């Protein structure tokens, strides 16, 4: 009986370690004080953005973070903690939990992992404050088009000047 329990825990550690390695972003937060409805709302918001949130025993989470190579993260698994894993978008998990934490003051972001690097709460908040991917692409396109626009205006002015002469 005890051996089966140890094997289940080892499998859980290995599975979580693999998920941690696959994730582009992982955010650890304290959820103490959230109602079931609030946590379900958060879970749905994350799922819509291709993320998942897990509440796993701290002992398993600590061992999995060490197995994944994130030893610094292991010390943070004390008390009621949940772990958000984002696989598609690096920014989405941070944005969602930061907005959720503003609305629900009991949520406290502890830190996490961004593209393989363990980071503190401040880095997660910086990531959350970045503009969306679409906004950044729009800004990039506008920046790239501005010189082309200026050249077109200049050529048009030259053509008009030549026609006038």
PDB file of C-alpha atoms in Angstrom:
ATOM      1  CA  UNK A   1       0.000   0.000   0.000  1.00  0.00           C
ATOM      2  CA  UNK A   2       2.743   2.439   0.993  1.00  0.00           C
ATOM      3  CA  UNK A   3       4.833   1.529  -2.053  1.00  0.00           C
ATOM      4  CA  UNK A   4       1.934   2.360  -4.405  1.00  0.00           C
ATOM      5  CA  UNK A   5       1.578   5.762  -2.752  1.00  0.00           C
ATOM      6  CA  UNK A   6       5.278   6.492  -3.196  1.00  0.00           C
ATOM      7  CA  UNK A   7       5.079   5.461  -6.846  1.00  0.00           C
ATOM      8  CA  UNK A   8       2.038   7.706  -7.453  1.00  0.00           C
ATOM      9  CA  UNK A   9       3.885  10.629  -5.912  1.00  0.00           C
ATOM     10  CA  UNK A  10       6.989   9.926  -8.026  1.00  0.00           C
ATOM     11  CA  UNK A  11       4.837   9.885 -11.168  1.00  0.00           C
ATOM     12  CA  UNK A  12       3.182  13.159 -10.113  1.00  0.00           C
ATOM     13  CA  UNK A  13       6.595  14.775  -9.525  1.00  0.00           C
ATOM     14  CA  UNK A  14       7.852  13.625 -12.916  1.00  0.00           C
ATOM     15  CA  UNK A  15       4.700  14.814 -14.712  1.00  0.00           C
ATOM     16  CA  UNK A  16       4.808  18.256 -13.084  1.00  0.00           C
ATOM     17  CA  UNK A  17       8.545  18.586 -13.779  1.00  0.00           C
ATOM     18  CA  UNK A  18       7.893  17.900 -17.478  1.00  0.00           C
ATOM     19  CA  UNK A  19       5.055  20.445 -17.576  1.00  0.00           C
ATOM     20  CA  UNK A  20       7.324  23.028 -15.906  1.00  0.00           C
ATOM     21  CA  UNK A  21      10.031  22.410 -18.502  1.00  0.00           C
ATOM     22  CA  UNK A  22       7.506  22.750 -21.364  1.00  0.00           C
ATOM     23  CA  UNK A  23       5.963  25.981 -20.056  1.00  0.00           C
ATOM     24  CA  UNK A  24       7.124  29.326 -21.423  1.00  0.00           C
ATOM     25  CA  UNK A  25       5.890  31.035 -18.258  1.00  0.00           C
ATOM     26  CA  UNK A  26       5.072  29.784 -14.786  1.00  0.00           C
ATOM     27  CA  UNK A  27       3.592  32.051 -12.114  1.00  0.00           C
ATOM     28  CA  UNK A  28       3.365  31.036  -8.468  1.00  0.00           C
ATOM     29  CA  UNK A  29       0.752  32.759  -6.320  1.00  0.00           C
ATOM     30  CA  UNK A  30      -0.882  32.547  -2.916  1.00  0.00           C
ATOM     31  CA  UNK A  31      -4.626  31.961  -3.271  1.00  0.00           C
ATOM     32  CA  UNK A  32      -5.622  31.877   0.413  1.00  0.00           C
ATOM     33  CA  UNK A  33      -8.951  33.633   0.862  1.00  0.00           C
ATOM     34  CA  UNK A  34     -10.347  33.075  -2.647  1.00  0.00           C
ATOM     35  CA  UNK A  35     -13.792  31.587  -2.933  1.00  0.00           C
ATOM     36  CA  UNK A  36     -14.457  28.605  -5.161  1.00  0.00           C
ATOM     37  CA  UNK A  37     -16.310  30.875  -7.593  1.00  0.00           C
ATOM     38  CA  UNK A  38     -13.389  33.307  -7.793  1.00  0.00           C
ATOM     39  CA  UNK A  39     -10.884  30.500  -8.360  1.00  0.00           C
ATOM     40  CA  UNK A  40     -13.135  28.959 -11.024  1.00  0.00           C
ATOM     41  CA  UNK A  41     -13.363  32.351 -12.744  1.00  0.00           C
ATOM     42  CA  UNK A  42      -9.560  32.613 -12.745  1.00  0.00           C
ATOM     43  CA  UNK A  43      -9.242  29.069 -14.064  1.00  0.00           C
ATOM     44  CA  UNK A  44     -11.647  29.870 -16.930  1.00  0.00           C
ATOM     45  CA  UNK A  45      -9.802  33.083 -17.851  1.00  0.00           C
ATOM     46  CA  UNK A  46      -6.516  31.175 -17.960  1.00  0.00           C
ATOM     47  CA  UNK A  47      -7.953  28.282 -19.945  1.00  0.00           C
ATOM     48  CA  UNK A  48      -9.255  30.726 -22.580  1.00  0.00           C
ATOM     49  CA  UNK A  49      -5.666  31.952 -23.082  1.00  0.00           C
ATOM     50  CA  UNK A  50      -4.122  28.477 -23.317  1.00  0.00           C
ATOM     51  CA  UNK A  51      -2.886  28.397 -19.721  1.00  0.00           C
ATOM     52  CA  UNK A  52      -3.578  26.088 -16.831  1.00  0.00           C
ATOM     53  CA  UNK A  53      -3.611  26.561 -13.087  1.00  0.00           C
ATOM     54  CA  UNK A  54      -2.657  23.767 -10.705  1.00  0.00           C
ATOM     55  CA  UNK A  55      -2.966  23.354  -6.960  1.00  0.00           C
ATOM     56  CA  UNK A  56      -0.591  20.552  -6.070  1.00  0.00           C
ATOM     57  CA  UNK A  57       0.847  19.474  -2.749  1.00  0.00           C
ATOM     58  CA  UNK A  58       3.840  21.614  -1.862  1.00  0.00           C
ATOM     59  CA  UNK A  59       6.125  18.614  -1.355  1.00  0.00           C
ATOM     60  CA  UNK A  60       5.419  17.385  -4.892  1.00  0.00           C
ATOM     61  CA  UNK A  61       5.761  20.920  -6.286  1.00  0.00           C
ATOM     62  CA  UNK A  62       9.113  21.438  -4.538  1.00  0.00           C
ATOM     63  CA  UNK A  63      10.497  18.161  -5.846  1.00  0.00           C
ATOM     64  CA  UNK A  64       9.196  18.828  -9.355  1.00  0.00           C
ATOM     65  CA  UNK A  65      10.725  22.317  -9.471  1.00  0.00           C
ATOM     66  CA  UNK A  66      14.099  20.892  -8.415  1.00  0.00           C
ATOM     67  CA  UNK A  67      13.767  18.116 -11.013  1.00  0.00           C
ATOM     68  CA  UNK A  68      12.973  20.745 -13.666  1.00  0.00           C
ATOM     69  CA  UNK A  69      16.097  22.718 -12.708  1.00  0.00           C
ATOM     70  CA  UNK A  70      14.335  25.526 -10.828  1.00  0.00           C
ATOM     71  CA  UNK A  71      15.805  25.041  -7.350  1.00  0.00           C
ATOM     72  CA  UNK A  72      15.245  28.709  -6.421  1.00  0.00           C
ATOM     73  CA  UNK A  73      11.515  28.266  -7.005  1.00  0.00           C
ATOM     74  CA  UNK A  74      11.303  25.257  -4.670  1.00  0.00           C
ATOM     75  CA  UNK A  75      11.691  27.391  -1.539  1.00  0.00           C
ATOM     76  CA  UNK A  76       8.540  29.362  -2.426  1.00  0.00           C
ATOM     77  CA  UNK A  77       6.204  26.381  -2.055  1.00  0.00           C
ATOM     78  CA  UNK A  78       5.056  27.072   1.504  1.00  0.00           C
ATOM     79  CA  UNK A  79       1.412  27.500   2.432  1.00  0.00           C
ATOM     80  CA  UNK A  80      -1.519  27.563  -0.002  1.00  0.00           C
ATOM     81  CA  UNK A  81       0.124  28.042  -3.413  1.00  0.00           C
ATOM     82  CA  UNK A  82      -1.138  27.612  -6.951  1.00  0.00           C
ATOM     83  CA  UNK A  83       0.948  27.436 -10.097  1.00  0.00           C
ATOM     84  CA  UNK A  84      -0.064  28.886 -13.457  1.00  0.00           C
ATOM     85  CA  UNK A  85       1.599  27.376 -16.516  1.00  0.00           C
ATOM     86  CA  UNK A  86       1.511  29.176 -19.866  1.00  0.00           C
ATOM     87  CA  UNK A  87       2.552  27.284 -22.973  1.00  0.00           C
ATOM     88  CA  UNK A  88       1.679  29.547 -25.915  1.00  0.00           C
ATOM     89  CA  UNK A  89       1.999  33.160 -24.830  1.00  0.00           C
ATOM     90  CA  UNK A  90       4.750  34.303 -22.468  1.00  0.00           C
ATOM     91  CA  UNK A  91       2.813  37.373 -21.310  1.00  0.00           C
ATOM     92  CA  UNK A  92      -0.737  35.993 -20.881  1.00  0.00           C
ATOM     93  CA  UNK A  93      -0.314  34.234 -17.497  1.00  0.00           C
ATOM     94  CA  UNK A  94       1.311  37.294 -15.926  1.00  0.00           C
ATOM     95  CA  UNK A  95      -1.306  39.679 -17.346  1.00  0.00           C
ATOM     96  CA  UNK A  96      -4.249  37.557 -16.233  1.00  0.00           C
ATOM     97  CA  UNK A  97      -3.029  36.967 -12.670  1.00  0.00           C
ATOM     98  CA  UNK A  98      -1.963  40.611 -12.256  1.00  0.00           C
ATOM     99  CA  UNK A  99      -5.429  41.830 -13.297  1.00  0.00           C
ATOM    100  CA  UNK A 100      -7.043  39.198 -11.110  1.00  0.00           C
ATOM    101  CA  UNK A 101      -4.862  40.218  -8.140  1.00  0.00           C
ATOM    102  CA  UNK A 102      -5.949  43.862  -8.570  1.00  0.00           C
ATOM    103  CA  UNK A 103      -9.595  42.815  -8.330  1.00  0.00           C
ATOM    104  CA  UNK A 104      -9.000  40.248  -5.567  1.00  0.00           C
ATOM    105  CA  UNK A 105      -6.659  41.719  -2.972  1.00  0.00           C
ATOM    106  CA  UNK A 106      -6.137  38.350  -1.251  1.00  0.00           C
ATOM    107  CA  UNK A 107      -4.138  37.028  -4.217  1.00  0.00           C
ATOM    108  CA  UNK A 108      -0.412  37.557  -3.819  1.00  0.00           C
ATOM    109  CA  UNK A 109       1.997  36.830  -6.658  1.00  0.00           C
ATOM    110  CA  UNK A 110       5.168  35.178  -5.336  1.00  0.00           C
ATOM    111  CA  UNK A 111       7.345  34.812  -8.436  1.00  0.00           C
ATOM    112  CA  UNK A 112       7.811  32.303 -11.190  1.00  0.00           C
ATOM    113  CA  UNK A 113       9.701  31.270 -14.281  1.00  0.00           C
ATOM    114  CA  UNK A 114       9.946  33.216 -17.524  1.00  0.00           C
ATOM    115  CA  UNK A 115      11.441  31.323 -20.461  1.00  0.00           C
ATOM    116  CA  UNK A 116      13.579  29.097 -18.252  1.00  0.00           C
ATOM    117  CA  UNK A 117      14.724  31.719 -15.764  1.00  0.00           C
ATOM    118  CA  UNK A 118      13.449  31.906 -12.181  1.00  0.00           C
ATOM    119  CA  UNK A 119      12.240  35.452 -11.460  1.00  0.00           C
ATOM    120  CA  UNK A 120      10.833  37.428  -8.551  1.00  0.00           C
ATOM    121  CA  UNK A 121       7.424  39.056  -8.253  1.00  0.00           C
ATOM    122  CA  UNK A 122       8.728  42.325  -9.725  1.00  0.00           C
ATOM    123  CA  UNK A 123       9.674  40.646 -13.012  1.00  0.00           C
ATOM    124  CA  UNK A 124       6.246  39.037 -13.265  1.00  0.00           C
ATOM    125  CA  UNK A 125       4.641  42.457 -12.756  1.00  0.00           C
ATOM    126  CA  UNK A 126       6.903  44.048 -15.407  1.00  0.00           C
ATOM    127  CA  UNK A 127       5.864  41.323 -17.828  1.00  0.00           C
ATOM    128  CA  UNK A 128       2.199  41.907 -16.953  1.00  0.00           C
ATOM    129  CA  UNK A 129       2.525  45.617 -17.747  1.00  0.00           C
ATOM    130  CA  UNK A 130       3.822  45.029 -21.273  1.00  0.00           C
ATOM    131  CA  UNK A 131       1.436  45.921 -24.083  1.00  0.00           C
ATOM    132  CA  UNK A 132      -0.308  43.019 -25.786  1.00  0.00           C
ATOM    133  CA  UNK A 133       1.336  41.241 -28.695  1.00  0.00           C
ATOM    134  CA  UNK A 134      -1.089  42.862 -31.143  1.00  0.00           C
ATOM    135  CA  UNK A 135      -0.306  46.336 -29.788  1.00  0.00           C
ATOM    136  CA  UNK A 136       3.434  45.722 -30.040  1.00  0.00           C
ATOM    137  CA  UNK A 137       3.067  44.489 -33.634  1.00  0.00           C
ATOM    138  CA  UNK A 138       0.988  47.550 -34.509  1.00  0.00           C
ATOM    139  CA  UNK A 139       3.614  49.848 -32.988  1.00  0.00           C
ATOM    140  CA  UNK A 140       6.359  48.027 -34.905  1.00  0.00           C
ATOM    141  CA  UNK A 141       4.459  48.291 -38.193  1.00  0.00           C
ATOM    142  CA  UNK A 142       3.798  52.000 -37.632  1.00  0.00           C
ATOM    143  CA  UNK A 143       7.475  52.564 -36.853  1.00  0.00           C
ATOM    144  CA  UNK A 144       8.551  50.718 -39.990  1.00  0.00           C
ATOM    145  CA  UNK A 145       6.049  52.518 -42.220  1.00  0.00           C
ATOM    146  CA  UNK A 146       6.951  56.020 -41.030  1.00  0.00           C
ATOM    147  CA  UNK A 147      10.220  56.299 -43.052  1.00  0.00           C
ATOM    148  CA  UNK A 148       8.483  54.915 -46.158  1.00  0.00           C
ATOM    149  CA  UNK A 149       5.744  57.515 -45.728  1.00  0.00           C
ATOM    150  CA  UNK A 150       8.300  60.301 -45.386  1.00  0.00           C
ATOM    151  CA  UNK A 151      10.103  59.183 -48.563  1.00  0.00           C
ATOM    152  CA  UNK A 152       6.783  59.029 -50.450  1.00  0.00           C
ATOM    153  CA  UNK A 153       5.892  62.569 -49.331  1.00  0.00           C
ATOM    154  CA  UNK A 154       9.341  63.808 -50.332  1.00  0.00           C
ATOM    155  CA  UNK A 155       9.122  62.206 -53.787  1.00  0.00           C
ATOM    156  CA  UNK A 156       5.630  63.591 -54.278  1.00  0.00           C
ATOM    157  CA  UNK A 157       6.859  67.107 -53.409  1.00  0.00           C
ATOM    158  CA  UNK A 158       9.729  66.746 -55.909  1.00  0.00           C
ATOM    159  CA  UNK A 159       7.343  65.541 -58.614  1.00  0.00           C
ATOM    160  CA  UNK A 160       4.988  68.482 -57.993  1.00  0.00           C
ATOM    161  CA  UNK A 161       7.912  70.905 -58.049  1.00  0.00           C
ATOM    162  CA  UNK A 162       9.158  69.468 -61.360  1.00  0.00           C
ATOM    163  CA  UNK A 163       5.666  69.782 -62.871  1.00  0.00           C
ATOM    164  CA  UNK A 164       5.442  73.398 -61.752  1.00  0.00           C
ATOM    165  CA  UNK A 165       8.729  74.295 -63.498  1.00  0.00           C
TER     166      UNK A 165
END
